[in-house]
Short mmCIF file of N, CA and C in Angstrom, two decimals:
data_model
loop_
_atom_site.label_atom_id
_atom_site.label_comp_id
_atom_site.label_asym_id
_atom_site.label_seq_id
_atom_site.Cartn_x
_atom_site.Cartn_y
_atom_site.Cartn_z
N MET A 1 61.52 -7.10 -11.59
CA MET A 1 62.71 -7.51 -11.75
C MET A 1 63.56 -6.82 -12.13
N LYS A 2 64.83 -6.80 -11.43
CA LYS A 2 66.00 -5.47 -11.35
C LYS A 2 66.98 -6.70 -12.52
N GLU A 3 68.05 -5.80 -13.22
CA GLU A 3 68.94 -5.82 -13.48
C GLU A 3 70.18 -5.24 -12.57
N ILE A 4 71.12 -6.13 -12.09
CA ILE A 4 72.13 -4.90 -11.76
C ILE A 4 73.26 -5.36 -12.39
N LYS A 5 73.97 -4.08 -12.32
CA LYS A 5 75.63 -4.18 -13.49
C LYS A 5 76.45 -3.17 -12.32
N ALA A 6 77.64 -4.39 -12.13
CA ALA A 6 78.26 -3.78 -11.37
C ALA A 6 79.70 -3.96 -12.22
N PHE A 7 80.60 -2.63 -11.80
CA PHE A 7 81.59 -3.03 -12.59
C PHE A 7 83.02 -2.68 -11.27
N ILE A 8 83.48 -3.36 -11.01
CA ILE A 8 84.74 -4.05 -9.26
C ILE A 8 86.17 -3.76 -10.14
N ARG A 9 86.59 -3.73 -9.21
CA ARG A 9 88.00 -4.26 -9.37
C ARG A 9 88.67 -5.18 -9.57
N GLN A 10 89.88 -5.35 -10.49
CA GLN A 10 90.44 -6.98 -10.94
C GLN A 10 90.65 -7.91 -9.46
N HIS A 11 90.99 -7.21 -8.28
CA HIS A 11 91.64 -7.56 -7.07
C HIS A 11 90.48 -7.97 -6.16
N ARG A 12 89.14 -7.17 -6.79
CA ARG A 12 87.86 -7.32 -5.40
C ARG A 12 86.93 -8.22 -6.01
N ILE A 13 86.72 -9.30 -7.64
CA ILE A 13 86.22 -9.26 -8.16
C ILE A 13 85.82 -11.19 -7.33
N ALA A 14 86.74 -11.41 -6.79
CA ALA A 14 86.81 -13.18 -6.18
C ALA A 14 86.24 -12.89 -4.64
N ASN A 15 86.66 -12.02 -4.12
CA ASN A 15 85.80 -11.71 -2.87
C ASN A 15 83.59 -11.16 -3.37
N VAL A 16 83.49 -10.50 -4.82
CA VAL A 16 82.51 -10.64 -4.45
C VAL A 16 81.57 -11.82 -5.02
N LEU A 17 82.67 -12.59 -6.01
CA LEU A 17 81.38 -13.89 -6.27
C LEU A 17 81.54 -14.91 -5.07
N GLN A 18 82.52 -14.90 -4.33
CA GLN A 18 82.27 -15.45 -3.36
C GLN A 18 80.80 -15.42 -2.45
N THR A 19 80.80 -13.80 -2.25
CA THR A 19 79.80 -13.26 -1.54
C THR A 19 78.44 -13.70 -2.01
N LEU A 20 78.52 -13.84 -3.49
CA LEU A 20 77.33 -14.06 -4.35
C LEU A 20 77.02 -15.12 -3.87
N ARG A 21 78.14 -16.26 -4.15
CA ARG A 21 78.01 -17.81 -3.06
C ARG A 21 77.28 -17.70 -2.55
N ASP A 22 77.36 -17.36 -1.24
CA ASP A 22 77.13 -17.49 -0.02
C ASP A 22 75.76 -17.04 0.00
N LEU A 23 75.04 -15.92 -0.50
CA LEU A 23 74.38 -15.74 -0.41
C LEU A 23 73.00 -16.26 -1.38
N LYS A 24 73.34 -16.76 -2.44
CA LYS A 24 72.65 -18.20 -2.83
C LYS A 24 72.27 -19.27 -2.09
N ALA A 25 73.51 -19.50 -1.41
CA ALA A 25 73.78 -20.80 -0.74
C ALA A 25 72.53 -21.09 0.71
N ALA A 26 72.02 -19.31 1.15
CA ALA A 26 71.35 -19.09 2.26
C ALA A 26 69.87 -18.08 1.39
N ASP A 27 69.92 -18.72 0.72
CA ASP A 27 68.25 -18.44 -0.30
C ASP A 27 67.76 -17.12 -0.88
N ILE A 28 69.47 -16.48 -1.28
CA ILE A 28 69.26 -15.11 -2.17
C ILE A 28 69.29 -15.14 -3.45
N SER A 29 68.09 -15.55 -4.10
CA SER A 29 68.09 -16.03 -5.53
C SER A 29 68.47 -15.17 -6.36
N TYR A 30 69.10 -15.13 -7.73
CA TYR A 30 69.63 -14.30 -8.62
C TYR A 30 69.46 -15.21 -9.42
N HIS A 31 69.63 -15.20 -10.87
CA HIS A 31 69.77 -15.50 -12.60
C HIS A 31 70.62 -14.75 -13.09
N ASN A 32 71.06 -15.45 -14.29
CA ASN A 32 72.29 -15.52 -14.98
C ASN A 32 72.89 -14.34 -14.44
N ILE A 33 74.11 -14.98 -13.83
CA ILE A 33 75.27 -14.02 -13.35
C ILE A 33 76.19 -14.16 -14.49
N THR A 34 76.54 -13.23 -15.12
CA THR A 34 77.87 -12.84 -16.36
C THR A 34 79.08 -12.31 -15.30
N VAL A 35 80.81 -12.63 -16.20
CA VAL A 35 80.99 -11.46 -15.16
C VAL A 35 81.94 -11.94 -16.80
N SER A 36 82.30 -10.17 -17.14
CA SER A 36 83.33 -9.76 -18.03
C SER A 36 84.64 -9.11 -17.91
N GLN A 37 85.49 -9.47 -18.35
CA GLN A 37 86.45 -8.24 -18.57
C GLN A 37 86.37 -7.74 -19.22
N VAL A 38 86.99 -6.12 -18.92
CA VAL A 38 86.54 -5.05 -19.34
C VAL A 38 87.38 -4.34 -19.45
N GLN A 39 87.64 -3.27 -19.98
CA GLN A 39 88.96 -1.74 -19.70
C GLN A 39 88.33 -0.50 -19.91
N ARG A 40 88.75 0.23 -18.48
CA ARG A 40 88.05 1.53 -18.59
C ARG A 40 88.72 2.32 -19.06
N PRO A 41 88.90 3.48 -20.04
CA PRO A 41 89.74 4.53 -20.13
C PRO A 41 89.08 5.67 -19.24
N LEU A 42 89.91 6.62 -18.97
CA LEU A 42 90.06 7.65 -18.44
C LEU A 42 89.15 7.44 -17.48
N ALA A 43 89.89 6.40 -15.93
CA ALA A 43 89.38 5.79 -15.15
C ALA A 43 90.21 6.42 -13.82
N SER A 44 91.12 7.17 -14.08
CA SER A 44 92.15 6.79 -12.44
C SER A 44 93.45 8.17 -12.92
N GLU A 45 93.72 8.62 -12.15
CA GLU A 45 94.75 9.61 -12.31
C GLU A 45 95.47 8.83 -11.34
N ASP A 46 95.34 7.93 -10.60
CA ASP A 46 96.60 7.18 -10.13
C ASP A 46 97.44 6.23 -10.94
N PRO A 47 98.57 6.32 -11.50
CA PRO A 47 98.85 5.96 -12.78
C PRO A 47 99.66 4.29 -12.47
N ALA A 48 99.41 3.82 -10.91
CA ALA A 48 99.51 2.21 -10.04
C ALA A 48 98.14 1.64 -10.40
N GLN A 49 97.21 2.01 -10.85
CA GLN A 49 96.14 1.90 -10.97
C GLN A 49 95.49 0.93 -12.37
N GLN A 50 96.40 2.41 -13.35
CA GLN A 50 96.51 1.98 -14.83
C GLN A 50 96.94 0.71 -15.59
N HIS A 51 97.43 0.73 -16.70
CA HIS A 51 98.21 0.25 -17.36
C HIS A 51 97.99 0.82 -18.79
N TYR A 52 98.63 0.48 -19.82
CA TYR A 52 98.96 0.49 -21.34
C TYR A 52 97.67 -0.18 -22.08
N SER A 53 97.07 -0.08 -22.97
CA SER A 53 96.29 -1.10 -23.83
C SER A 53 96.55 -0.57 -25.36
N LEU A 54 97.13 -1.80 -25.66
CA LEU A 54 97.84 -1.00 -27.17
C LEU A 54 96.63 -1.32 -28.32
N ASP A 55 95.10 -2.26 -27.63
CA ASP A 55 94.37 -2.06 -28.98
C ASP A 55 93.87 -0.88 -28.58
N LEU A 56 93.85 0.22 -27.42
CA LEU A 56 92.69 1.32 -26.95
C LEU A 56 93.81 2.64 -27.18
N ALA A 57 95.27 2.35 -27.37
CA ALA A 57 96.09 3.29 -27.48
C ALA A 57 96.14 4.95 -26.43
N GLU A 58 95.87 4.11 -25.15
CA GLU A 58 95.91 5.15 -24.12
C GLU A 58 95.31 4.03 -22.97
N ALA A 59 95.86 4.91 -21.39
CA ALA A 59 96.27 4.47 -20.28
C ALA A 59 94.47 3.96 -19.79
N VAL A 60 94.71 2.37 -19.63
CA VAL A 60 93.27 2.46 -18.96
C VAL A 60 93.52 1.44 -17.52
N VAL A 61 92.27 0.92 -17.10
CA VAL A 61 91.63 0.80 -15.88
C VAL A 61 91.72 -0.83 -16.31
N SER A 62 92.03 -2.34 -16.18
CA SER A 62 91.06 -3.55 -15.99
C SER A 62 90.77 -3.89 -14.81
N GLU A 63 89.28 -3.98 -15.02
CA GLU A 63 88.09 -4.76 -13.93
C GLU A 63 87.34 -5.64 -14.85
N TYR A 64 86.48 -5.98 -13.63
CA TYR A 64 85.14 -6.80 -13.90
C TYR A 64 83.98 -6.33 -13.76
N LYS A 65 83.01 -6.58 -15.37
CA LYS A 65 81.54 -6.00 -15.25
C LYS A 65 80.87 -7.11 -14.66
N LEU A 66 80.27 -7.55 -13.62
CA LEU A 66 79.27 -8.21 -13.58
C LEU A 66 77.64 -7.95 -13.66
N ASP A 67 77.11 -8.94 -14.02
CA ASP A 67 75.51 -8.69 -14.46
C ASP A 67 74.86 -9.41 -13.63
N LEU A 68 73.06 -9.44 -13.45
CA LEU A 68 72.96 -9.91 -13.12
C LEU A 68 71.52 -9.88 -12.68
N VAL A 69 70.42 -10.51 -12.85
CA VAL A 69 68.92 -10.68 -12.82
C VAL A 69 68.43 -10.81 -11.61
N CYS A 70 67.61 -10.21 -10.94
CA CYS A 70 67.17 -10.77 -9.50
C CYS A 70 65.49 -10.41 -8.90
N THR A 71 64.88 -10.56 -8.41
CA THR A 71 63.79 -9.91 -8.10
C THR A 71 63.58 -8.93 -7.36
N ASP A 72 62.73 -7.93 -7.35
CA ASP A 72 62.52 -6.39 -6.09
C ASP A 72 63.35 -6.46 -5.11
N GLU A 73 62.35 -7.28 -4.72
CA GLU A 73 62.37 -8.05 -2.73
C GLU A 73 64.17 -8.50 -2.61
N VAL A 74 65.70 -8.85 -3.44
CA VAL A 74 65.98 -8.78 -3.08
C VAL A 74 67.64 -7.75 -3.20
N ALA A 75 67.02 -7.00 -4.13
CA ALA A 75 67.64 -6.32 -5.32
C ALA A 75 68.68 -5.60 -3.96
N ASP A 76 67.49 -5.10 -2.93
CA ASP A 76 68.54 -4.15 -2.19
C ASP A 76 70.04 -4.91 -1.58
N GLU A 77 69.14 -6.09 -1.00
CA GLU A 77 70.37 -7.05 -0.39
C GLU A 77 71.57 -7.58 -1.27
N LEU A 78 71.44 -7.43 -2.50
CA LEU A 78 72.40 -7.92 -3.33
C LEU A 78 73.22 -6.87 -3.38
N ILE A 79 72.53 -5.96 -3.91
CA ILE A 79 72.91 -4.27 -4.14
C ILE A 79 73.54 -4.01 -2.81
N GLY A 80 73.68 -4.43 -1.62
CA GLY A 80 74.91 -4.04 -0.62
C GLY A 80 76.14 -5.14 -0.38
N ALA A 81 75.87 -5.93 -1.18
CA ALA A 81 76.50 -7.05 -0.62
C ALA A 81 77.86 -7.11 -1.23
N ILE A 82 77.35 -6.33 -2.97
CA ILE A 82 78.38 -5.78 -3.59
C ILE A 82 78.90 -4.80 -3.81
N THR A 83 78.29 -3.85 -3.26
CA THR A 83 79.17 -2.58 -2.64
C THR A 83 80.07 -3.32 -1.28
N THR A 84 79.69 -3.96 -0.37
CA THR A 84 80.72 -4.59 0.72
C THR A 84 81.44 -4.89 0.03
N ALA A 85 81.20 -6.35 -0.56
CA ALA A 85 82.31 -7.20 -0.96
C ALA A 85 83.26 -6.24 -2.17
N ALA A 86 83.11 -5.45 -2.93
CA ALA A 86 84.03 -4.86 -3.74
C ALA A 86 84.36 -3.81 -3.49
N HIS A 87 84.13 -2.86 -2.11
CA HIS A 87 84.73 -1.98 -1.63
C HIS A 87 86.48 -2.00 -0.97
N THR A 88 86.84 -0.92 -1.87
CA THR A 88 88.19 -0.61 -1.79
C THR A 88 88.88 0.65 -1.00
N GLY A 89 88.10 1.46 -0.45
CA GLY A 89 88.60 2.69 -0.18
C GLY A 89 88.84 3.75 -0.74
N LEU A 90 89.09 3.65 -1.54
CA LEU A 90 89.69 4.28 -3.09
C LEU A 90 88.63 4.99 -3.30
N PRO A 91 87.89 6.20 -4.04
CA PRO A 91 87.79 6.89 -5.24
C PRO A 91 87.29 6.26 -6.39
N ASP A 92 86.25 6.14 -7.05
CA ASP A 92 86.31 5.83 -8.04
C ASP A 92 86.79 4.29 -8.66
N ALA A 93 86.44 3.37 -7.50
CA ALA A 93 86.45 1.89 -7.34
C ALA A 93 85.77 1.66 -7.88
N GLY A 94 84.96 1.55 -8.51
CA GLY A 94 83.44 1.05 -9.82
C GLY A 94 82.61 1.46 -9.19
N TRP A 95 81.01 1.35 -10.13
CA TRP A 95 79.86 1.41 -10.09
C TRP A 95 79.28 0.78 -9.80
N ILE A 96 77.82 0.32 -9.45
CA ILE A 96 76.74 -0.72 -9.87
C ILE A 96 76.11 0.92 -10.19
N PHE A 97 74.48 -0.26 -11.17
CA PHE A 97 73.85 0.53 -11.94
C PHE A 97 72.59 -0.67 -11.93
N VAL A 98 71.31 -0.33 -11.77
CA VAL A 98 70.23 -1.29 -11.50
C VAL A 98 69.08 -0.46 -12.82
N SER A 99 68.72 -1.73 -13.18
CA SER A 99 67.04 -1.03 -14.49
C SER A 99 66.43 -2.02 -14.07
N GLU A 100 65.30 -1.33 -14.41
CA GLU A 100 63.97 -2.53 -13.96
C GLU A 100 63.99 -3.38 -15.86
N VAL A 101 63.43 -4.64 -14.96
CA VAL A 101 63.38 -5.42 -16.44
C VAL A 101 62.07 -6.01 -16.07
N THR A 102 61.37 -5.05 -17.73
CA THR A 102 60.07 -5.42 -17.78
C THR A 102 59.37 -6.87 -18.31
N LYS A 103 59.97 -7.45 -18.78
CA LYS A 103 60.09 -8.68 -19.25
C LYS A 103 61.42 -9.23 -19.74
N ALA A 104 61.03 -10.96 -18.95
CA ALA A 104 61.52 -11.97 -19.24
C ALA A 104 61.02 -13.17 -19.62
N ILE A 105 61.29 -13.79 -20.28
CA ILE A 105 61.25 -15.28 -20.93
C ILE A 105 62.39 -16.68 -20.87
N GLU A 106 62.10 -17.08 -20.51
CA GLU A 106 63.16 -18.42 -20.59
C GLU A 106 63.16 -18.89 -21.78
N ILE A 107 64.11 -19.52 -22.04
CA ILE A 107 64.31 -20.37 -23.63
C ILE A 107 64.08 -21.44 -22.93
N ARG A 108 63.69 -22.57 -23.05
CA ARG A 108 63.83 -24.08 -22.42
C ARG A 108 63.69 -24.86 -24.23
#
């Protein structure tokens, strides 16, 4: 199994989630999807992409962190779909990290 963690710009997250819904409807399975709003300091030299965080006392870029778990067989397809749906054409528009899941236990 794989854990996919993606950092996605605010204006692209709705498109990514719709793409994942479409894949689920096409029987591309994944589990435990979560989305969290995050702030990334030192993320962009473009002032239009930044705002000032009072909590961190510095300029940040607001984005979303998406996490999900999937089988090895569908990981590349999900990564490709997320990459396409999150594409902005700008440098440093986001990142996708993939990790091995060595054990998963369902709680019932």
